[in-house]
Coordinates of C-alpha atoms in Angstrom, one line a residue:
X1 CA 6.3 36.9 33.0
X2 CA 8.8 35.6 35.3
X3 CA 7.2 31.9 35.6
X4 CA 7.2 31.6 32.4
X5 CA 11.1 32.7 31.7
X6 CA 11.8 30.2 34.5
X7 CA 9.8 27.3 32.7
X8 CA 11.6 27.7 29.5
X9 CA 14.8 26.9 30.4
X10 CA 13.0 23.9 32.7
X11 CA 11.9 22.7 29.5
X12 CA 15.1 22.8 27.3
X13 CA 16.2 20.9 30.1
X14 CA 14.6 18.2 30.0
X15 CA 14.5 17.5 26.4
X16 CA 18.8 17.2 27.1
X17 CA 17.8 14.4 29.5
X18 CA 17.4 11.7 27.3
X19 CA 21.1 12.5 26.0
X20 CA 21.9 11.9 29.5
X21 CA 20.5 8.6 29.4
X22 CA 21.4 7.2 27.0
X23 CA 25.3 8.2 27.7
X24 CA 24.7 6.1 31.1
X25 CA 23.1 3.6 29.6
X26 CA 25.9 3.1 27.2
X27 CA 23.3 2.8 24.2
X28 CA 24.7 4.8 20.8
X29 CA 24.0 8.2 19.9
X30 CA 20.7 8.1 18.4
X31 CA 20.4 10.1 14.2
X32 CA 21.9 13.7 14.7
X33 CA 20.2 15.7 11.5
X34 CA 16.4 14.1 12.6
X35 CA 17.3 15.4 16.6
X36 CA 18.8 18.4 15.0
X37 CA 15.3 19.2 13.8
X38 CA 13.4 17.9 16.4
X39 CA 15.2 20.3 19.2
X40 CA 15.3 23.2 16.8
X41 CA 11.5 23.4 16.2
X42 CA 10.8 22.2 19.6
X43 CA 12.9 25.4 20.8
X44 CA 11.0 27.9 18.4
X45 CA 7.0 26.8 19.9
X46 CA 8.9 27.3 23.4
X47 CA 9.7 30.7 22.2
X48 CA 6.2 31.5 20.7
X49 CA 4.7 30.2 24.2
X50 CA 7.1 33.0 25.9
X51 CA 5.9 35.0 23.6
X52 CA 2.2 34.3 24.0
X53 CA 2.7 34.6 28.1
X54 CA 3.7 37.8 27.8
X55 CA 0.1 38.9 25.6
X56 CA -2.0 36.6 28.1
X57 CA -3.4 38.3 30.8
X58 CA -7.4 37.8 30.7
X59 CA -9.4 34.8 30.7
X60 CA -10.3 35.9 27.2
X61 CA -6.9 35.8 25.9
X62 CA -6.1 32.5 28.1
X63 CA -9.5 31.0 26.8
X64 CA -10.0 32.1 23.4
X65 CA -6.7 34.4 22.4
X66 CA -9.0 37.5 22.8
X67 CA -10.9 36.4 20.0
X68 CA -9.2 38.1 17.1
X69 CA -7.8 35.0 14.8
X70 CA -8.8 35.4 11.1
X71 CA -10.8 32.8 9.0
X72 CA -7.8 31.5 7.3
X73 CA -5.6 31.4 10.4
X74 CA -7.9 29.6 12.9
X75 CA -8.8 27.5 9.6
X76 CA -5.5 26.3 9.6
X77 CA -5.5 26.4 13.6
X78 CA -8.0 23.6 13.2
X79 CA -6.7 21.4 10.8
X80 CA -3.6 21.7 13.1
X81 CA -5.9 20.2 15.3
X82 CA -7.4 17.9 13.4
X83 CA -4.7 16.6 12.0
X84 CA -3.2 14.3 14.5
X85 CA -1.3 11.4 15.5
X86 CA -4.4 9.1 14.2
X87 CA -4.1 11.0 10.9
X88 CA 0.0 10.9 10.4
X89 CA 0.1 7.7 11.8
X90 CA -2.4 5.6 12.9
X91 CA -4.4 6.0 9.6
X92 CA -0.9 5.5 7.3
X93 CA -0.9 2.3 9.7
X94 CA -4.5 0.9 9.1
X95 CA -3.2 1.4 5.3
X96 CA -0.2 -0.5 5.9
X97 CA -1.4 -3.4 7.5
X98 CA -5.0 -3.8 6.1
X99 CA -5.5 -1.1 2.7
X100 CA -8.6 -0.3 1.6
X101 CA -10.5 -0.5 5.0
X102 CA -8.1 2.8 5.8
X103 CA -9.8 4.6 3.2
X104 CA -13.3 4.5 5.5
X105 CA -11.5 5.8 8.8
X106 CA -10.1 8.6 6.5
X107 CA -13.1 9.5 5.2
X108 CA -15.1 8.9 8.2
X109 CA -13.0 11.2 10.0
X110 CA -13.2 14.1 7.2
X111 CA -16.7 14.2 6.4
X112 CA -18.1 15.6 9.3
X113 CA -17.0 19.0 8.7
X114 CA -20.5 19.9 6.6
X115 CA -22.2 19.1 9.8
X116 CA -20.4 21.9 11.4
X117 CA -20.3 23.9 8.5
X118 CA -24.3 24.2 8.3
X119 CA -25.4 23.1 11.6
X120 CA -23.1 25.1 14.1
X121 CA -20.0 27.2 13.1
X122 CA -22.0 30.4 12.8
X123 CA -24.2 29.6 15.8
X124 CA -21.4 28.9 18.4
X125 CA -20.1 32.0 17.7
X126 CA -23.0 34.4 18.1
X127 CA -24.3 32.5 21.1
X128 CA -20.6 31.6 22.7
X129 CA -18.2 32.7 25.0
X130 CA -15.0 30.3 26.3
X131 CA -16.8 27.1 26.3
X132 CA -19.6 24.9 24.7
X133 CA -21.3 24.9 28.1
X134 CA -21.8 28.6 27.8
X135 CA -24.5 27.8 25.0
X136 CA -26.4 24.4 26.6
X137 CA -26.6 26.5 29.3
X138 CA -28.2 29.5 27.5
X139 CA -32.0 29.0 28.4
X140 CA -31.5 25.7 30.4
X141 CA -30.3 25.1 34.3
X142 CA -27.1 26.7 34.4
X143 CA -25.6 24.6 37.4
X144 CA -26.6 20.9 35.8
X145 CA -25.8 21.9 32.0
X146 CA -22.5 23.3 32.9
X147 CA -21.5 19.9 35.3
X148 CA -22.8 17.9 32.4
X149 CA -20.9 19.4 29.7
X150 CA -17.7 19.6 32.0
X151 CA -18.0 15.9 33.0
X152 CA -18.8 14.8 28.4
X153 CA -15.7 17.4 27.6
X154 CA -13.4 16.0 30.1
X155 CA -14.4 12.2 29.0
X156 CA -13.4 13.1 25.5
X157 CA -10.6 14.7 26.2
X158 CA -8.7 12.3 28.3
X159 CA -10.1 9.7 25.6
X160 CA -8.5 11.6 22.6
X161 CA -6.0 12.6 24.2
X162 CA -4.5 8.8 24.9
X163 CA -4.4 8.8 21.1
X164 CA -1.7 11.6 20.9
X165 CA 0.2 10.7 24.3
X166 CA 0.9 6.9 22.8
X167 CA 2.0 8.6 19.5
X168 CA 4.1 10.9 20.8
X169 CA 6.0 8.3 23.5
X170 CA 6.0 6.0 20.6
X171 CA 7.5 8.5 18.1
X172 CA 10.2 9.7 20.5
X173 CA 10.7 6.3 21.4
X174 CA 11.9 5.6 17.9
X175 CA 13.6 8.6 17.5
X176 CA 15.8 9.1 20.7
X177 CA 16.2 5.3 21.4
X178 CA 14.6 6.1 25.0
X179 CA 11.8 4.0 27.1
X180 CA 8.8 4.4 26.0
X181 CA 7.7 5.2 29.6
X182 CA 10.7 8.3 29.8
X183 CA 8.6 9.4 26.2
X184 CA 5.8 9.6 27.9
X185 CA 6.7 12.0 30.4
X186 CA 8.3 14.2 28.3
X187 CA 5.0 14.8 26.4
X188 CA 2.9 15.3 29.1
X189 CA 5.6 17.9 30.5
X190 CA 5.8 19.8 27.5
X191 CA 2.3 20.0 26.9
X192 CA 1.9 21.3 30.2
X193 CA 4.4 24.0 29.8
X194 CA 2.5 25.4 26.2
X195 CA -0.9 25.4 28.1
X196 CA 0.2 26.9 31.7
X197 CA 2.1 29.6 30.3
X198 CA 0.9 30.7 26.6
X199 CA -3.2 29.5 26.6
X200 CA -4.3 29.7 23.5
X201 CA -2.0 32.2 22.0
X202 CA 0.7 30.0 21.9
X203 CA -1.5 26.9 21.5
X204 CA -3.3 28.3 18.1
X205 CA 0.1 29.8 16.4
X206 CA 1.8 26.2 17.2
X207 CA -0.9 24.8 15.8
X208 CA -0.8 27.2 12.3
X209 CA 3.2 26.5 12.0
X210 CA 2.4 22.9 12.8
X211 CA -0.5 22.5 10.1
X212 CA 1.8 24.6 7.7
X213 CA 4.9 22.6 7.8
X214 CA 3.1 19.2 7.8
X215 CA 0.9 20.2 4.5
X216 CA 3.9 21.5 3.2
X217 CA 6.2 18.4 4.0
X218 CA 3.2 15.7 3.3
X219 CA 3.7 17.2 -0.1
X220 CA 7.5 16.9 -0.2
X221 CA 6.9 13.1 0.9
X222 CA 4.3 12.2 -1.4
X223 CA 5.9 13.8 -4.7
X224 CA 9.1 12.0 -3.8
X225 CA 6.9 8.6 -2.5
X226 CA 5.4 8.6 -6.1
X227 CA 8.6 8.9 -7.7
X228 CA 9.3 5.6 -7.0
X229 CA 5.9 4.4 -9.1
X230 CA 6.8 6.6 -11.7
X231 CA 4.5 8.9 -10.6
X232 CA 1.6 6.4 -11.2
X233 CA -1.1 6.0 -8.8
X234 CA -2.2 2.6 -10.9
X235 CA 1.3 1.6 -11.2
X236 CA 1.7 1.8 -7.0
X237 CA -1.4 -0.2 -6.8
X238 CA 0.0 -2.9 -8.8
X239 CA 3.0 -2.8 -6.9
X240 CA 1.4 -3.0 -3.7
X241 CA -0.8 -6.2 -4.8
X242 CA 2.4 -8.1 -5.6
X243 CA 4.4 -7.0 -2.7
X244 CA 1.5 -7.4 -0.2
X245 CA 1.2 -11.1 1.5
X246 CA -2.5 -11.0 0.9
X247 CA -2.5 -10.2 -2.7
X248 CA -5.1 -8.3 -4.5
X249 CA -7.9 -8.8 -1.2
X250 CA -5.2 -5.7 0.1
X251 CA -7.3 -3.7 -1.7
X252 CA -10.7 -4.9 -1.0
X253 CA -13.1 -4.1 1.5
X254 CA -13.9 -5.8 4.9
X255 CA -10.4 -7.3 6.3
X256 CA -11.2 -4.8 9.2
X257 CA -14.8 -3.3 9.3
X258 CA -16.5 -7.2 8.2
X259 CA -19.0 -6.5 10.2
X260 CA -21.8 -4.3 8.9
X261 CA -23.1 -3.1 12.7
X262 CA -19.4 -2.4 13.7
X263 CA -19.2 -0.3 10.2
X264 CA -22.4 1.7 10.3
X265 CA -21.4 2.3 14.3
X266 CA -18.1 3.7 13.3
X267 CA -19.1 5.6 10.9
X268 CA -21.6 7.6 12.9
X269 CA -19.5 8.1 15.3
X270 CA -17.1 9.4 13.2
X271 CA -19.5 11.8 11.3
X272 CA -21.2 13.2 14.7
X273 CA -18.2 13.0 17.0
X274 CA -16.6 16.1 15.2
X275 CA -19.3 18.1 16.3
X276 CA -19.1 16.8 20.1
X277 CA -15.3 17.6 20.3
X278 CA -14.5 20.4 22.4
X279 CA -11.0 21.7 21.2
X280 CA -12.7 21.6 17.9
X281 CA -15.7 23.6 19.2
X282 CA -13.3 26.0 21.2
X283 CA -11.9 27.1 18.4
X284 CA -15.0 29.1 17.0
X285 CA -14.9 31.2 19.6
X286 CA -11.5 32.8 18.8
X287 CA -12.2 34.3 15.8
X288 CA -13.8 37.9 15.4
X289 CA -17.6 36.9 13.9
X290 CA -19.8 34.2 12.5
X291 CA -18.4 35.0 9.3
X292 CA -14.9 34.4 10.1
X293 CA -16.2 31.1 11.8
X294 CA -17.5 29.9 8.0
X295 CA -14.6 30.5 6.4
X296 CA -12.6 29.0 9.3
X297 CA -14.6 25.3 8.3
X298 CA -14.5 26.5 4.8
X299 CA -10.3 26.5 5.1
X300 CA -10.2 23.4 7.7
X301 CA -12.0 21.1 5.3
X302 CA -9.7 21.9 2.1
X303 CA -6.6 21.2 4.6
X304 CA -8.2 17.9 6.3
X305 CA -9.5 16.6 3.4
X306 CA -5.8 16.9 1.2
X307 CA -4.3 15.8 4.2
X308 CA -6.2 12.9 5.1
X309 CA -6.3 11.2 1.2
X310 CA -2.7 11.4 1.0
X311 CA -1.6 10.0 4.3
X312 CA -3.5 7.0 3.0
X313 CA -2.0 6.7 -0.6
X314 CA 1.5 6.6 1.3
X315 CA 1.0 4.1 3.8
X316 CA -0.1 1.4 0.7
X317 CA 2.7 2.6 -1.1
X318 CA 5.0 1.5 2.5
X319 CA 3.7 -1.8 1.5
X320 CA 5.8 -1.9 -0.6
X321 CA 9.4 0.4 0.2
X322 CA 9.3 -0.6 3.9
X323 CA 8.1 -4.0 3.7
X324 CA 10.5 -5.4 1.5
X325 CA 13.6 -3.8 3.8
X326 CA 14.4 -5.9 6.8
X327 CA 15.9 -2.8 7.8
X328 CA 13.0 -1.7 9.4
X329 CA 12.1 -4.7 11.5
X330 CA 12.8 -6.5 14.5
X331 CA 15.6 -8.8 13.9
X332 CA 15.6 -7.9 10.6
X333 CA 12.2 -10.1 10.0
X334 CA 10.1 -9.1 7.6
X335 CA 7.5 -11.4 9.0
X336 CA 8.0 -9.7 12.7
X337 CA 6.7 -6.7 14.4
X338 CA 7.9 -3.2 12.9
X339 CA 11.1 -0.9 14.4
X340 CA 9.2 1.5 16.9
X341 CA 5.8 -0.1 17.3
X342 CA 3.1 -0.3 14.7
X343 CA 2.5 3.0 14.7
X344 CA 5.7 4.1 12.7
X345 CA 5.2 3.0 9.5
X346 CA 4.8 6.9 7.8
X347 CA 8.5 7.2 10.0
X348 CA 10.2 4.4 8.3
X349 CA 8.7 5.5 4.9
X350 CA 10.0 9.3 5.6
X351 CA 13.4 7.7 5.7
X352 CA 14.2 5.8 2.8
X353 CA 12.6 7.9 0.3
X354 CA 14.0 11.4 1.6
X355 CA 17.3 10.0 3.8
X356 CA 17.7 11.4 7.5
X357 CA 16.5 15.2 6.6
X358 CA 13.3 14.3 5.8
X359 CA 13.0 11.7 8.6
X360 CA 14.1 13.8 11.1
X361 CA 11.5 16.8 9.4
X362 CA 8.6 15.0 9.9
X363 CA 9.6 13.4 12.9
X364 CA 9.8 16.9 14.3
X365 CA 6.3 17.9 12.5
X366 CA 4.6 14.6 13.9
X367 CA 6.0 15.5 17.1
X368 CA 4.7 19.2 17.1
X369 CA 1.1 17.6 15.6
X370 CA 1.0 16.0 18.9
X371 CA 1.9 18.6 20.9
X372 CA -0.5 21.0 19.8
X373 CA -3.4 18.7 19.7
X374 CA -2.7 17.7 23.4
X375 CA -2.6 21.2 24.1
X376 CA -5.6 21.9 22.5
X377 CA -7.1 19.1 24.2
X378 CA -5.5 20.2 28.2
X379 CA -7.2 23.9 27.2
X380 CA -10.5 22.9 26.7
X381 CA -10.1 20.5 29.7
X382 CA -9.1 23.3 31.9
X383 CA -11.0 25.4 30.5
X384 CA -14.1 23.0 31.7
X385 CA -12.6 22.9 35.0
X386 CA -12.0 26.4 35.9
X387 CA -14.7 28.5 33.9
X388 CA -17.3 25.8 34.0
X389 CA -17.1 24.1 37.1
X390 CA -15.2 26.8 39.8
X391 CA -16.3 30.0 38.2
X392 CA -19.5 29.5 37.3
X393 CA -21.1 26.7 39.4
X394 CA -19.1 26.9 42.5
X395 CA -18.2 30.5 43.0
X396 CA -21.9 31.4 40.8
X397 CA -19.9 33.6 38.7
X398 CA -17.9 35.7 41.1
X399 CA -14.5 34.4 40.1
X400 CA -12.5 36.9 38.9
X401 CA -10.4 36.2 36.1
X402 CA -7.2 35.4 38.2
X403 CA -8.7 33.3 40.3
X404 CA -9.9 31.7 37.0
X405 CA -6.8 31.2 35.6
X406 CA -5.0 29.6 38.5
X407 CA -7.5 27.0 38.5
X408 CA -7.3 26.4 34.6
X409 CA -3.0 26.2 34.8
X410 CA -3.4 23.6 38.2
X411 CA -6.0 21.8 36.3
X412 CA -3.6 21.6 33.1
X413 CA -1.3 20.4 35.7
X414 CA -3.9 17.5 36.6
X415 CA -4.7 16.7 33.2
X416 CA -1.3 16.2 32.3
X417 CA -0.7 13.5 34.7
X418 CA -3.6 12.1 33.4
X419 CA -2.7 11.8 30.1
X420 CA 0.9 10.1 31.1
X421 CA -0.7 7.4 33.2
X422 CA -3.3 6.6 30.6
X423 CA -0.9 7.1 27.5
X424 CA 1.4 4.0 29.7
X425 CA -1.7 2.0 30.5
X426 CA -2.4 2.1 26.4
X427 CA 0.9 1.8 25.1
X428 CA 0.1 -0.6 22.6
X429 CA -3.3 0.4 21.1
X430 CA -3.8 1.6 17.4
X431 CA -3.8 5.0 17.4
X432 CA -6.5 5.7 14.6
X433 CA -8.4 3.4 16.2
X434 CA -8.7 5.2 19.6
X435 CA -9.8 8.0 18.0
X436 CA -12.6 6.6 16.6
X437 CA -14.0 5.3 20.1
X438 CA -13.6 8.9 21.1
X439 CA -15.3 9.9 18.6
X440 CA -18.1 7.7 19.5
X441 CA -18.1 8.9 22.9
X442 CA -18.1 12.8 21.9
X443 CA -21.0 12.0 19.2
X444 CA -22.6 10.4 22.2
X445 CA -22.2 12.9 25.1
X446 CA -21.8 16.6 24.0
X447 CA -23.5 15.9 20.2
X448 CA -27.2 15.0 21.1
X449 CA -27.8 18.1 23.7
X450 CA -25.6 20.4 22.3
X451 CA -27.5 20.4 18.9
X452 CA -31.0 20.0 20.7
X453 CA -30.3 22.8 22.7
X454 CA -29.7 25.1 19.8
X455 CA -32.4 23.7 17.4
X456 CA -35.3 21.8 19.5
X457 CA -37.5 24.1 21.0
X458 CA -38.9 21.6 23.4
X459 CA -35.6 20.6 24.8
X460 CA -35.6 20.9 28.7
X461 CA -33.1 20.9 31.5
X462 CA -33.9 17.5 32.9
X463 CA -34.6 16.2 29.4
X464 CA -31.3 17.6 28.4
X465 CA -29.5 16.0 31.7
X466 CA -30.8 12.7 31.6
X467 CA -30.2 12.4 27.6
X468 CA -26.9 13.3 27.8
X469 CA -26.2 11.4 30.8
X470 CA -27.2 8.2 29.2
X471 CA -25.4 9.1 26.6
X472 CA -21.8 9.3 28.0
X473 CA -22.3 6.5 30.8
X474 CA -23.8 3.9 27.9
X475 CA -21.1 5.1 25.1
X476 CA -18.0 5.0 27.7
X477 CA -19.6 1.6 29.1
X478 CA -19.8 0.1 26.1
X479 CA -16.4 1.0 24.8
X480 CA -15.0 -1.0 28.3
X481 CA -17.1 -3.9 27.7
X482 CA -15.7 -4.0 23.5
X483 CA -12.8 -6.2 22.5
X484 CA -10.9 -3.4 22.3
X485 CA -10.5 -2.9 26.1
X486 CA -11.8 -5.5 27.9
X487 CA -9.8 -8.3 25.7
X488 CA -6.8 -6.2 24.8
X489 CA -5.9 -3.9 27.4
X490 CA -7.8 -6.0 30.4
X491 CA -7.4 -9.3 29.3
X492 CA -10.4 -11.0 29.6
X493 CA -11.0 -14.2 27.2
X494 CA -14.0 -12.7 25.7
X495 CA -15.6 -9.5 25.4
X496 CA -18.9 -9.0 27.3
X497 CA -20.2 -6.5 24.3
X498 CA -19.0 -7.5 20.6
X499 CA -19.0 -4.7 18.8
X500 CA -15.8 -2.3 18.8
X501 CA -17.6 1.0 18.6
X502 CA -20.2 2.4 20.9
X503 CA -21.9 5.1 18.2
X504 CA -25.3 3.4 16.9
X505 CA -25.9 2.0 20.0
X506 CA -25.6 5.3 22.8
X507 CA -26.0 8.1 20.3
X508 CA -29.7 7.4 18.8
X509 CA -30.4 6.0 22.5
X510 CA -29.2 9.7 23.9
X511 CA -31.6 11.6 21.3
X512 CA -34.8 9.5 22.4
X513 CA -34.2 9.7 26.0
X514 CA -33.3 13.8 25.8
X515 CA -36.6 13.6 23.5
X516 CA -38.8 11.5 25.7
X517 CA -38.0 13.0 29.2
X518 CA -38.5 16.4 27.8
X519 CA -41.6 15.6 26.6
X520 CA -43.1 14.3 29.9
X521 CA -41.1 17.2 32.1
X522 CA -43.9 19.2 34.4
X523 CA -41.2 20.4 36.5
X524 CA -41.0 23.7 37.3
X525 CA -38.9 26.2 34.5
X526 CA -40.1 24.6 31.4
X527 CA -42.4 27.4 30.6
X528 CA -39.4 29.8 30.8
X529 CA -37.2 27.7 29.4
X530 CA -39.2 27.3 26.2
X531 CA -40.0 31.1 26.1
X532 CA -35.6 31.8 26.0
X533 CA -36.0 29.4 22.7
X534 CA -36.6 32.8 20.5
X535 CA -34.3 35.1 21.9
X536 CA -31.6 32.5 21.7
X537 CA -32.6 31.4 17.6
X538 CA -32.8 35.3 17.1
X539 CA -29.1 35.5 18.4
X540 CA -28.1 32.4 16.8
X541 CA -29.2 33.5 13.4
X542 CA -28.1 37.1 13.6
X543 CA -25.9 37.6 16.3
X544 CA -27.8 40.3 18.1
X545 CA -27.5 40.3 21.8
X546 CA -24.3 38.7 21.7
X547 CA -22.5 41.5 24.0
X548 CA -25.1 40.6 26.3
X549 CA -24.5 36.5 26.4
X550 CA -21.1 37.5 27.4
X551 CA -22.3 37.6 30.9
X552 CA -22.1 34.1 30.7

């Protein structure tokens, strides 16, 4: 593919830009062996999305990478997903700066994966195409369910994705020695190249190398984290009480969830949202059955859940090898704000227990995390764009699948501008803790109908539309009104709604107005809505009839 030769070289480019910089800028070279790393494995996903170009050219390749990923690689496709700048960082943060209250944001985040497990892996693939509106929309108002999904998906995504866009600039940031802003746009460029030109090819296989290296150097940097405690997890704890300026309440609950309604809100979110997201959905629809899609949870949950528990150990054991070493502050301070933002605390830690190799490995693994979560997240944005919204409502499913694909690689385009405005506009936010309200949001949104749809016989179009309506407008209303955004980001003295997460407030209220309008629905439709129910739970279950939902 010619465009995609041409953008290659575009993007090797651009990542010599910030050399560029800094040479006119007079500023010194920034550490050789970590931007070593970090061009050489940012060169080989270029070459895999070259690759992928060249194997992409339907809407089933671009959407879903023709469907013919094995259990074990999607499984670690989706941890690649999954494990994000809130896990490498933000959650090694939380640890750093308030201990045990990490441990329920780890936790939280990992213990979803049951709920898609038993309640939807096997069904999204038997009753699935590209996106999750292709199943709400199975027996209900194709025009409304596929706007309302479109409009929940794209709310989550730009959501999540400011998580990965601030880790990313922040990351580079302390790598390179550039402007945060100058970070920023290189993300967003990058991402936009992967998406554009390889779809999810290239978007799942950076996303298995991605998951593999950073299991495989997590590892490296916890073996050689521990060595320092003698390889004694009680030891480290006793370490970390004396080093720690708040003594033994470091490990003790409630320095940041003292609230019981903030906690319980949080943590719903956080169990539900999985199973709202819709790069995680996505992903079930690449592999070749319902089986494969078990064992693709089956592998994601082993990777997560390793992943996640050491990410925490190591950011209380920073407590105590970064912050004794004025090295790594501001002004050499140890009382002041961290080199490289809050956020870089695993960064610091890669460096003084494994030396420049190792910092400059993970930085390039972090920075690859990143990458392929925003790319997962600008696919199933585009994807919402240009299957759900042009090809299906506005050309009533007489796009072909060129068409389709323009739309999805200018809407990629869109989404990536997006994500640089907003990932500037929340440059200072707590990464792990932006998840979580986007988590609340997609537990809010796409959770409530998507599992009503599939399991609720009664469920109707308008009951389905209003439900999930409320749902996103209350959930993304509330998360404006929380301290988090109106205090911090807006500046307002107080915060019009206290709580910081949206969950046990618009998720329940979703269900009972989905539940309640559905109930008192005489329009027209419901009878043949209802009678779809059984064919659909037949194909659900079994998987019969699945040739013919590809129409869809």
């Amino acid at each position: 593919m010619k465009p995609a030769k041409l953008a290659i070289p575009a993007a090797l480019a651009a990542l010599l830009l910030p050399w560029a910089a800094l040479a006119a800028a007079g500023s010194p070279g920034p550490n050789a062996s970590a931007i070593a790393i970090f061009l050489a494995f940012v060169g080989i996903t270029l070459l895999i999305t070259l690759w992928a170009a060249r194997r992409t050219s339907s809407a089933s390749d671009f959407y879903t990478a023709g469907g013919g990923l094995s259990g074990f690689q999607n499984g670690l496709a989706i941890a690649g997903d999954y494990m994000s700048a809130a896990t490498l960082l933000g959650i090694s943060s939380i640890a750093y700066f308030r201990g045990y209250d990490a441990l329920p944001f780890a936790v939280g985040f990992f213990i979803g994966w049951p709920i898609v497990l038993f309640l939807l892996a096997e069904r999204l693939r038997n009753l699935g195409r590209f996106t999750v509106a292709d199943i709400i929309s199975y027996r209900l108002d194709e025009t409304r369910m596929r706007i309302l999904t479109a409009l929940g998906s794209l709310t989550v995504v730009l959501f999540y994705m400011i998580v990965q866009v601030v880790g990313a600039g922040q990351l580079i940031q302390l790598l390179f020695g550039l402007d945060y802003k100058y970070a920023v746009f290189i993300v967003g460029a990058l991402m936009v190249v992967y998406v554009m030109f390889g779809g999810m090819i290239a978007t799942s296989w950076v996303q298995i190398i991605k998951a593999t290296l950073l299991l495989a150097g997590g590892t490296v940097m916890l073996l050689l984290t521990m060595q320092h405690f003698d390889f004694s997890l009680g030891q480290m704890l006793r370490d970390v009480v004396t080093a720690s300026k708040q003594g033994a309440a470091i490990l003790e609950p409630g320095r940041m969830l003292s609230d019981p309604i903030s906690t319980i809100s949080l943590s719903l979110g956080m169990m539900f949202g999985i199973a709202g997201l819709p790069h995680i959905l996505m992903r079930f629809f690449t592999v070749t059955n319902a089986k494969e899609a078990r064992r693709s949870v089956f592998y994601a949950t082993g990777f997560v859940g390793y992943f996640f528990l050491i990410v925490v150990v190591m950011g209380l054991a920073a407590i105590v090898i970064v912050g004794g070493n004025p090295v790594y502050f501001v002004d050499g301070n140890l009382s002041g704000a961290l080199l490289g933002g809050s956020n870089m605390v695993i960064m610091h830690l890669a460096n003084t227990v494994g030396g420049n190799l190792l910092l400059g490995f993970m930085s390039a693994v972090a920075f690859a995390t990143i990458l392929a979560v925003v790319s997962g997240l600008a696919l199933a944005g585009a994807s919402a764009i240009s299957h759900d919204l042009y090809a299906m409502v506005l050309r009533r499913g007489r796009a072909n699948e060129q068409s389709e694909i323009r739309v999805s690689k200018i809407a990629t385009l869109c989404i990536g501008l997006a994500a640089i405005v907003l990932g500037l506009v929340f440059e200072n936010i707590n990464v792990a803790f932006m998840t979580a309200l986007a988590f609340g949001v997609a537990a809010s949104s796409n959770f409530p109908v998507l599992i009503l749809a599939m399991s609720w016989k009664g469920l109707t179009t308008r009951g389905a539309l209003w439900g999930g309506l409320t749902g996103l407008v209350v959930a993304v209303a509330l998360v404006i009104l929380s301290p988090a955004v109106w205090q911090s980001v807006l500046g307002f003295p107080a915060a019009i709604f206290p709580y910081e997460h949206p969950a046990l407030f618009s998720m329940p209220l979703a269900f009972l107005v989905c539940y309640v309008v559905s109930r008192l629905d005489r329009s027209a439709g419901i009878a043949r809505e209802r009678e779809g129910f059984e064919r659909q739970f037949i194909q659900a279950q079994t998987g019969f009839g699945i040739n013919e939902a590809a129409r869809h």
